[in-house]
XYZ file of C-alpha atoms in Angstrom:
537
model
C -1.872 7.417 7.219
C 0.728 10.701 7.792
C 4.661 9.860 8.245
C 3.590 10.830 11.950
C 0.721 8.144 12.858
C 2.888 5.029 10.624
C 5.910 6.313 12.776
C 4.275 5.545 15.867
C 3.620 1.963 15.628
C 6.720 1.449 14.236
C 8.885 2.531 16.836
C 7.148 0.887 19.340
C 7.462 -2.480 17.748
C 11.734 -1.489 17.158
C 12.223 -0.251 20.163
C 13.459 -3.219 21.973
C 16.058 -4.015 18.698
C 17.616 0.004 19.102
C 19.477 -1.076 22.053
C 23.319 -0.295 21.384
C 22.658 -0.098 17.948
C 24.063 4.163 18.548
C 27.710 3.012 18.211
C 26.764 0.041 15.900
C 28.543 2.004 12.548
C 31.282 4.464 13.087
C 31.270 7.239 11.406
C 34.775 8.453 9.846
C 35.763 10.602 7.719
C 38.589 8.984 5.839
C 38.167 8.320 1.629
C 36.493 5.125 0.343
C 38.393 2.768 2.214
C 37.272 3.641 6.009
C 32.878 3.712 4.662
C 31.146 1.046 6.526
C 28.959 -1.675 5.674
C 26.637 -2.654 7.958
C 26.293 -6.230 5.089
C 29.916 -6.999 5.220
C 29.890 -7.873 8.932
C 27.007 -11.129 8.429
C 27.709 -13.317 10.814
C 25.913 -15.246 13.317
C 27.452 -13.043 16.533
C 25.516 -10.446 17.968
C 25.358 -6.881 18.485
C 28.622 -6.764 20.522
C 30.588 -8.747 18.388
C 29.223 -7.355 15.419
C 30.675 -3.896 17.192
C 34.518 -5.459 18.029
C 35.276 -6.303 14.348
C 34.166 -3.122 13.434
C 37.525 -2.007 14.611
C 39.611 -4.869 12.607
C 41.378 -3.672 9.556
C 43.951 -5.313 6.650
C 46.787 -3.152 6.106
C 44.772 -0.963 3.183
C 42.652 0.486 5.582
C 39.568 -1.816 4.714
C 37.303 -3.408 7.482
C 37.267 -6.535 7.400
C 34.202 -8.757 9.277
C 36.049 -11.360 12.080
C 34.219 -12.182 15.259
C 35.237 -13.547 18.235
C 33.176 -15.883 19.661
C 33.275 -19.407 18.812
C 30.640 -21.236 15.892
C 30.087 -24.906 16.512
C 33.743 -25.272 17.517
C 35.466 -22.676 15.293
C 35.771 -19.120 15.125
C 34.438 -17.410 12.322
C 37.993 -16.742 10.726
C 38.140 -20.179 10.967
C 34.885 -21.308 9.593
C 35.330 -18.655 6.705
C 38.502 -19.983 5.742
C 37.111 -23.245 4.638
C 35.929 -21.653 2.380
C 37.006 -21.328 -0.857
C 39.239 -17.692 -1.008
C 37.362 -16.283 -4.718
C 35.273 -13.372 -5.701
C 31.876 -13.869 -3.903
C 30.547 -11.124 -6.538
C 32.072 -7.995 -8.680
C 33.914 -5.813 -5.467
C 33.719 -8.574 -2.454
C 35.940 -11.350 -2.238
C 37.232 -13.171 0.776
C 40.598 -12.469 1.954
C 42.246 -14.049 4.838
C 39.055 -15.985 5.938
C 36.862 -12.419 5.845
C 34.775 -11.253 3.884
C 36.501 -7.833 1.661
C 35.186 -5.453 -0.293
C 37.563 -4.243 -3.370
C 35.621 -2.184 -5.466
C 32.536 -0.647 -4.705
C 31.023 0.392 -7.753
C 31.173 -3.376 -8.951
C 29.793 -4.854 -5.400
C 26.056 -5.471 -5.501
C 23.705 -3.210 -5.065
C 22.278 -4.038 -1.636
C 26.025 -4.000 -0.200
C 26.923 -0.677 -2.432
C 23.824 1.452 -1.456
C 24.826 0.471 2.397
C 27.795 2.267 2.275
C 27.109 5.476 3.975
C 29.828 8.614 2.634
C 30.303 10.195 6.843
C 32.091 13.488 4.776
C 28.663 14.465 3.339
C 26.169 12.866 5.932
C 24.053 11.590 3.931
C 21.250 9.398 5.137
C 20.981 5.937 4.170
C 18.717 4.728 1.534
C 15.563 3.344 2.246
C 13.065 0.891 1.824
C 10.031 1.801 -0.286
C 8.209 -1.430 0.437
C 8.173 -1.707 3.906
C 7.092 -5.408 6.614
C 7.219 -4.540 10.504
C 6.331 -7.041 12.821
C 3.502 -8.929 10.461
C 1.503 -11.769 11.829
C -1.572 -13.463 9.309
C -3.720 -15.838 11.082
C -6.388 -17.543 9.090
C -8.986 -19.896 10.923
C -9.112 -23.042 9.796
C -10.821 -26.948 10.137
C -8.601 -29.608 10.643
C -10.058 -32.738 8.845
C -11.464 -33.085 5.074
C -15.294 -32.488 5.184
C -15.802 -36.096 4.446
C -14.267 -37.036 8.392
C -16.844 -33.893 9.345
C -14.351 -31.030 9.640
C -17.282 -28.799 9.015
C -19.059 -29.671 12.419
C -15.486 -28.544 14.209
C -15.069 -25.247 15.481
C -12.739 -23.240 13.046
C -9.209 -23.050 14.951
C -6.829 -19.977 14.364
C -3.633 -20.809 12.373
C -0.482 -18.535 12.255
C 1.002 -18.336 8.790
C 3.154 -15.859 9.180
C 4.801 -14.760 11.835
C 5.916 -11.342 12.542
C 8.084 -11.040 9.836
C 10.873 -7.635 8.926
C 11.224 -7.068 5.994
C 12.086 -4.730 3.283
C 12.178 -4.534 -0.525
C 13.298 -1.632 -3.139
C 12.203 -0.466 -6.628
C 14.414 -1.416 -9.378
C 15.186 -4.885 -7.679
C 13.852 -8.465 -8.562
C 13.007 -10.276 -5.495
C 12.479 -13.893 -5.024
C 11.053 -15.482 -2.563
C 11.751 -18.973 -2.547
C 10.380 -22.033 0.860
C 8.793 -25.079 0.480
C 5.335 -25.828 0.107
C 3.224 -24.191 3.195
C 5.828 -22.202 3.761
C 4.126 -18.338 3.527
C 5.271 -17.304 0.642
C 1.539 -16.887 -1.669
C 0.127 -15.406 1.733
C 2.787 -13.182 2.226
C 2.108 -11.484 -1.290
C -1.763 -12.055 -0.833
C -0.776 -9.514 2.761
C 0.834 -6.905 0.591
C -1.690 -6.716 -2.252
C -4.444 -6.700 0.025
C -5.822 -9.778 -0.865
C -5.623 -11.467 2.485
C -8.926 -12.834 4.402
C -7.821 -13.149 7.285
C -6.236 -11.097 10.482
C -3.717 -9.336 9.756
C -1.624 -7.314 13.089
C 1.715 -5.825 11.838
C 2.006 -2.852 9.534
C 2.605 -2.825 5.520
C 3.849 0.480 4.473
C 4.859 1.790 1.066
C 6.299 5.505 0.985
C 5.718 5.974 4.318
C 1.890 5.349 3.917
C 0.240 2.138 5.613
C -1.307 0.068 2.898
C -4.888 -0.557 1.811
C -6.920 -2.123 -0.140
C -7.464 0.922 -2.460
C -3.875 2.046 -2.898
C -2.739 -1.260 -3.531
C -5.254 -1.184 -6.466
C -3.683 1.519 -7.163
C -0.330 1.411 -6.926
C 0.008 -2.464 -7.313
C -0.768 -5.492 -9.900
C -0.639 -8.931 -9.000
C -0.027 -11.902 -11.460
C -2.070 -15.059 -10.645
C -0.219 -18.604 -11.247
C -2.837 -19.958 -13.579
C -3.634 -18.504 -17.333
C -6.871 -16.905 -17.992
C -7.371 -16.173 -21.503
C -9.662 -16.657 -24.432
C -8.408 -19.638 -27.094
C -9.938 -17.278 -29.998
C -8.305 -13.671 -29.344
C -4.728 -12.486 -30.554
C -2.006 -11.360 -28.459
C -2.592 -8.177 -29.526
C -6.649 -8.020 -29.685
C -6.151 -9.714 -26.072
C -4.234 -6.355 -24.923
C -6.227 -4.462 -26.576
C -9.284 -5.274 -24.751
C -8.234 -5.637 -21.222
C -6.808 -1.869 -21.908
C -9.981 -0.672 -23.002
C -11.230 -1.604 -19.460
C -8.558 -1.039 -16.977
C -6.755 2.364 -18.395
C -8.159 5.833 -18.090
C -11.178 7.082 -19.899
C -10.139 10.462 -21.599
C -7.252 8.266 -23.132
C -7.512 8.145 -26.910
C -7.449 5.547 -29.097
C -3.923 6.066 -29.882
C -2.495 6.887 -26.722
C -4.393 2.782 -26.657
C -2.819 1.291 -29.007
C 0.348 2.785 -28.537
C 0.577 1.539 -24.711
C -0.019 -1.761 -25.722
C 2.639 -1.986 -28.421
C 4.841 -0.668 -25.671
C 3.770 -3.855 -23.167
C 4.448 -5.576 -26.383
C 7.255 -4.504 -26.839
C 8.944 -4.704 -23.122
C 7.949 -8.567 -22.915
C 9.043 -9.393 -25.998
C 5.282 -10.546 -27.788
C 6.471 -8.984 -30.993
C 6.953 -11.826 -33.203
C 3.481 -13.841 -32.089
C 1.738 -10.257 -31.546
C -0.782 -11.211 -34.606
C -1.213 -14.836 -33.536
C -3.798 -16.442 -32.148
C -3.868 -17.550 -28.084
C -4.924 -20.923 -28.450
C -6.781 -23.797 -26.537
C -7.813 -27.084 -25.930
C -8.763 -27.396 -29.875
C -6.836 -24.392 -31.266
C -3.559 -24.170 -32.077
C -1.551 -21.153 -30.841
C 1.554 -19.449 -28.586
C 3.765 -21.316 -26.223
C 3.390 -21.827 -22.398
C 5.680 -19.248 -21.931
C 3.774 -16.457 -24.507
C 1.086 -17.059 -22.844
C 3.023 -16.195 -19.324
C 4.200 -13.229 -20.534
C 0.704 -12.285 -21.933
C -0.601 -12.557 -18.415
C 2.098 -10.474 -17.280
C 1.419 -7.782 -19.430
C -1.956 -8.001 -18.893
C -1.386 -6.335 -15.548
C 1.568 -3.874 -16.831
C -0.817 -1.603 -19.115
C -1.536 0.360 -15.551
C 2.408 0.457 -15.044
C 1.966 -0.667 -11.759
C 4.826 0.556 -9.502
C 4.750 -2.699 -7.637
C 4.074 -5.527 -9.298
C 3.418 -9.130 -7.170
C 4.139 -12.816 -9.052
C 2.699 -16.092 -7.734
C 5.102 -18.812 -9.055
C 5.460 -17.045 -12.592
C 7.974 -19.940 -13.308
C 5.384 -22.837 -12.541
C 5.060 -26.022 -15.422
C 7.775 -23.986 -17.744
C 10.515 -25.584 -19.190
C 14.204 -24.554 -17.805
C 14.837 -22.434 -20.962
C 11.528 -21.035 -20.621
C 12.111 -20.141 -17.103
C 15.189 -18.350 -17.705
C 13.956 -15.996 -20.986
C 11.004 -15.297 -18.598
C 12.848 -13.864 -15.507
C 15.799 -12.193 -17.128
C 12.584 -10.276 -18.447
C 11.073 -9.029 -15.053
C 14.775 -8.476 -14.380
C 14.700 -6.518 -16.984
C 11.622 -4.533 -16.584
C 12.783 -3.662 -12.625
C 16.363 -2.618 -13.591
C 14.904 -0.360 -16.822
C 11.227 0.637 -15.534
C 12.685 1.066 -12.167
C 9.461 -1.156 -10.169
C 9.848 -3.008 -7.747
C 9.314 -6.589 -8.369
C 8.569 -9.205 -5.765
C 8.146 -12.954 -6.667
C 7.331 -16.311 -5.368
C 9.530 -19.427 -7.201
C 10.510 -23.046 -6.861
C 14.141 -24.082 -6.490
C 15.483 -21.774 -9.827
C 18.360 -23.273 -11.440
C 21.734 -21.935 -10.821
C 21.276 -19.379 -13.931
C 18.090 -17.945 -12.194
C 19.351 -17.768 -8.863
C 22.160 -15.587 -10.517
C 19.181 -13.179 -11.825
C 17.979 -11.998 -8.745
C 19.152 -9.054 -7.037
C 18.051 -10.594 -3.551
C 16.624 -13.560 -2.384
C 14.442 -14.493 0.253
C 14.157 -18.021 2.673
C 10.542 -18.706 4.209
C 9.954 -21.633 6.715
C 6.881 -21.910 8.764
C 5.993 -18.659 8.190
C 8.870 -17.080 9.694
C 12.130 -15.423 7.569
C 15.667 -17.613 7.640
C 17.609 -15.099 4.808
C 17.414 -11.999 2.969
C 20.590 -10.206 1.447
C 22.162 -10.803 -2.146
C 22.524 -14.085 -4.048
C 25.955 -13.748 -3.752
C 25.755 -12.989 0.520
C 24.107 -16.521 1.065
C 26.932 -18.944 0.598
C 29.044 -16.652 3.460
C 26.006 -15.756 5.693
C 25.309 -20.003 6.186
C 28.372 -20.723 6.586
C 29.447 -18.110 9.687
C 26.480 -20.055 11.647
C 28.002 -23.550 10.433
C 25.931 -24.658 7.384
C 28.232 -24.547 4.348
C 27.188 -25.342 0.441
C 28.875 -28.699 -0.484
C 30.781 -27.845 -3.955
C 28.679 -28.435 -7.304
C 25.662 -27.413 -5.805
C 22.931 -24.664 -6.048
C 22.998 -23.066 -2.412
C 19.681 -22.424 -3.320
C 17.632 -25.783 -3.151
C 20.755 -26.891 -0.681
C 19.654 -24.205 1.927
C 15.417 -24.533 0.888
C 16.365 -28.453 1.983
C 17.922 -27.280 4.964
C 15.410 -24.578 5.867
C 12.199 -26.944 4.805
C 10.585 -29.683 7.248
C 9.972 -33.089 6.758
C 6.068 -34.007 8.283
C 6.872 -37.476 6.748
C 6.842 -38.584 10.686
C 6.819 -36.587 14.064
C 10.630 -37.589 15.029
C 11.858 -35.982 11.622
C 9.413 -33.279 11.817
C 10.208 -32.380 15.746
C 14.384 -31.951 14.271
C 14.006 -30.031 10.955
C 11.125 -28.059 12.455
C 13.963 -27.618 15.414
C 17.028 -26.809 12.299
C 14.551 -24.308 10.702
C 13.364 -22.332 13.843
C 17.263 -22.465 14.638
C 17.782 -20.644 10.956
C 15.351 -17.724 11.507
C 16.824 -16.633 15.330
C 20.142 -16.887 13.505
C 18.701 -14.464 10.992
C 16.968 -12.334 13.527
C 19.766 -11.377 15.184
C 22.293 -11.109 12.110
C 23.483 -7.788 10.622
C 21.385 -7.885 7.269
C 17.889 -8.146 9.656
C 19.335 -5.127 11.383
C 19.907 -2.990 8.836
C 16.681 -3.853 6.747
C 15.196 -2.152 10.382
C 17.920 0.618 9.884
C 16.146 1.426 6.645
C 12.799 1.581 7.622
C 13.671 3.792 10.851
C 15.919 6.562 8.703
C 12.767 6.273 6.404
C 10.227 7.428 8.188
C 12.508 10.436 8.275
C 13.270 10.607 4.410
C 10.599 12.824 1.687
C 9.447 10.670 -0.937
C 8.399 13.460 -4.108
C 5.281 13.565 -6.174
C 6.389 11.733 -9.756
C 3.389 12.869 -11.578
C 3.702 16.354 -12.820
C 1.575 18.859 -11.007
C 0.707 21.041 -14.522
C -1.241 18.041 -15.691
C -4.515 17.306 -15.119
C -5.252 14.061 -13.189
C -6.958 11.302 -15.000
C -9.571 9.832 -14.040
C -8.947 6.168 -12.498
C -11.383 4.275 -14.476
C -13.055 4.202 -17.414
C -16.747 4.548 -17.643
C -19.059 1.306 -16.743
C -21.005 2.013 -20.782
C -17.459 1.379 -21.868
C -16.615 -1.720 -20.036
C -19.485 -2.680 -20.792
C -19.740 -2.127 -24.628
C -16.309 -3.639 -24.631
C -17.138 -6.378 -23.086
C -19.864 -7.183 -25.652
C -17.918 -7.048 -28.219
C -14.991 -9.303 -27.060
C -17.368 -11.438 -26.333
C -19.442 -11.638 -29.825
C -15.636 -11.748 -31.531
C -14.750 -14.771 -29.360
C -18.179 -16.172 -30.015
C -17.770 -15.988 -34.124
C -14.571 -17.472 -33.573
C -15.245 -20.150 -31.961
C -17.178 -22.310 -34.604
C -17.704 -25.283 -32.555
C -19.473 -23.007 -29.528
C -21.468 -21.509 -32.090
C -22.689 -24.269 -33.978
C -24.030 -25.562 -30.799
C -25.994 -22.870 -29.447
C -27.813 -23.045 -32.693
C -28.472 -26.122 -33.238
C -29.918 -25.387 -28.803
C -32.785 -23.671 -30.902
C -34.561 -26.492 -32.850
C -34.573 -29.298 -29.909
C -35.963 -26.077 -28.269
C -39.166 -25.255 -29.705
C -41.043 -28.318 -30.929
C -40.444 -29.297 -27.215
C -41.889 -25.915 -26.055
C -44.658 -26.104 -28.388
C -45.540 -29.479 -27.329
C -45.853 -28.703 -23.826
C -47.798 -25.690 -24.487
C -50.109 -26.947 -26.554
C -51.346 -29.340 -24.148
C -51.880 -26.161 -21.706
C -55.628 -25.704 -21.065
C -57.872 -23.268 -19.462
C -58.001 -24.730 -16.045
C -57.110 -22.742 -12.735
C -53.865 -25.547 -12.251
C -52.854 -24.375 -16.088
C -52.122 -20.465 -14.771
C -49.884 -22.095 -12.775
C -48.215 -23.810 -15.431
C -47.889 -20.533 -17.495
C -46.209 -18.492 -14.550
C -43.612 -21.685 -14.315
C -42.743 -21.335 -18.243
C -42.672 -17.499 -17.737
C -40.182 -18.050 -15.127
C -38.167 -20.453 -16.893
C -38.163 -18.663 -20.477
C -36.464 -15.600 -18.225
C -34.505 -16.880 -15.627
C -33.029 -20.148 -17.067
C -31.016 -18.488 -20.073
C -28.716 -16.255 -17.545
C -27.635 -19.105 -15.711
C -26.915 -21.008 -18.765
C -24.771 -18.472 -20.105
C -22.848 -18.321 -16.738
C -22.399 -22.158 -16.450
C -20.908 -21.676 -19.655
C -18.420 -19.235 -18.760
C -17.414 -20.823 -15.963
C -16.771 -24.187 -17.127
C -14.468 -22.913 -20.157
C -13.292 -20.020 -17.465
C -14.091 -17.181 -19.865
C -14.869 -14.682 -17.850
C -11.920 -12.604 -17.838
C-alpha cells in the first residue's frame, strides 16, 4: 500500500487527537538547553497543562515540567517532591520536584530522540513499525465442551482495544502484563498470525503489513522449543538454513551464515554437541532456547518477535538471554519485540522500552527510567526496595477471584489506561506516526546486486528433509530397533491371514481391504509417530 493510501485512514483515526497540538511544542532558536522534549513533560495533566508547563524554566534555561492542577490532593510538584532526589538515568534527574535533562548525549534513546533542534529544522524521528487504532476481536463459546458449549453460539470477545503504539529499529521492547492481558495476541496480529477480526492499521515503513510481507520481514519465535534431539547444534542450523535461505546460495555462504548465527547466540562452545531430549543427554534449556532463536535469525529478519522467551528458565539464564537479545537489537539494528512475565530488576533495566498491557489496553509504554516518575505523577508512587515492573503490573492486573474484587481492580486498570491515553508519552508516539507519513525510507538492498530467490526449490527442501530424517532415525537406536522389530511380527500375521483366503466373491473384498491397508496405513503410522514426538520441524 502506498504512503498516500495508508495516510488517509491513519489521519482520520487521529484527527480528534490533533486539536490544539500545533502549539504543544514551541520552536526556539536558542542552544541545546532550549530544545524541548515531549517526554520530559510526562504527567497526568491534559494538553493545556502541558502547554503551560513548557514555559517553566530554571536559571540555566532548562525547561521544567510542572502542572498547575492538583492531583490526588497534591500538585504535580508536590507529588514529585515526595520522590527522592536522585538520577533517574544517565542525563535525567529529579530537581525541585521536576524532571530535568542535564546531559542530552547520556539521556535514554527515547528522550534523546524526542529533542528537536529548531535551528536545523530537523524532523522528529519517525516510527519504523506503527500500530494505529488496533482492535482485535475473536469468537469464543462460553463454558467447557463437556457442559455443551459447542451447542451454543460463539460470542465475539475483544482482546485488544484501540491500541496506538510505535516501535523503532535498534531497540529492545518488552510487553509485560498478567495472563490474558493481550501480549501474545498483539504479537500474533503484528506477525500476521491472527485468526480473528483485526481492525486498525499496522504498518511497517509506510506499508500496511500483510501476511506475505511479514513472512519476508519478520520472524516469530514460539514459546516451546521443538528440536530434534539427536542432531547437533550446527547440524540443526545447517539443515534449517538449507530449507530457508535462497536456493542460489553456495555451501560456503550457508556455512558462513550458520557460523555467524552460532557466534551471535553464544553457542560456539556447544556447536558440536547434540541437542538432547528425554533419553539423550544434551545442551541446557537456555541453550535450546538460543538455538530456537538462532533458527529464526538465519533469514536475517528486520523484525524479531518472541513469545515469552524466558519462560521456564532460571534467573541467570534469562538474564543472559535478554542480554543477547539486547545486543542483537543494538548491534544488528533490528526491531526486537518480546513478551515476558515479571522480569527481575536486572532484566528490567536492559530493555529500551517497556509496555504494560491490561485488559487489551495500554497502561504504559516508554523507557524504564521514566516509569516510576510517570506513575508517581498520576498518584501511584513505587514503594522503596520493590521492583517497579512487579509493582505496576500488580496494580494494573484484574483480580477475578470475586465479583467485587474484579470490579474494583478493573476500575483501577481502566483509570490507568485512560491516564496514559491522555499523557504526553502517547501524544509523542502519535507525533512520530503522523510525521513519519512524509518520511522516505531508503531501500537497504544494493540495486546493483540481483535479487535473490526468496525460497529454495521444492526438490532441495525434500532432499534435505529426507537426509535429516534418515540421520535422525539412524542415531535414535531405540526407535530404529522398534521399527525393525515390527517386520517379524507383521509378516507372520499377514501370511496367516492371506493363506486362509479362498476364491469366492467374498475373498475379493478381503484382498481389496488388504491392498488398501498395505498402501494407506504406513503413511498414517509415520505421521502419528512424528506428531507424538514433535519431530516435524
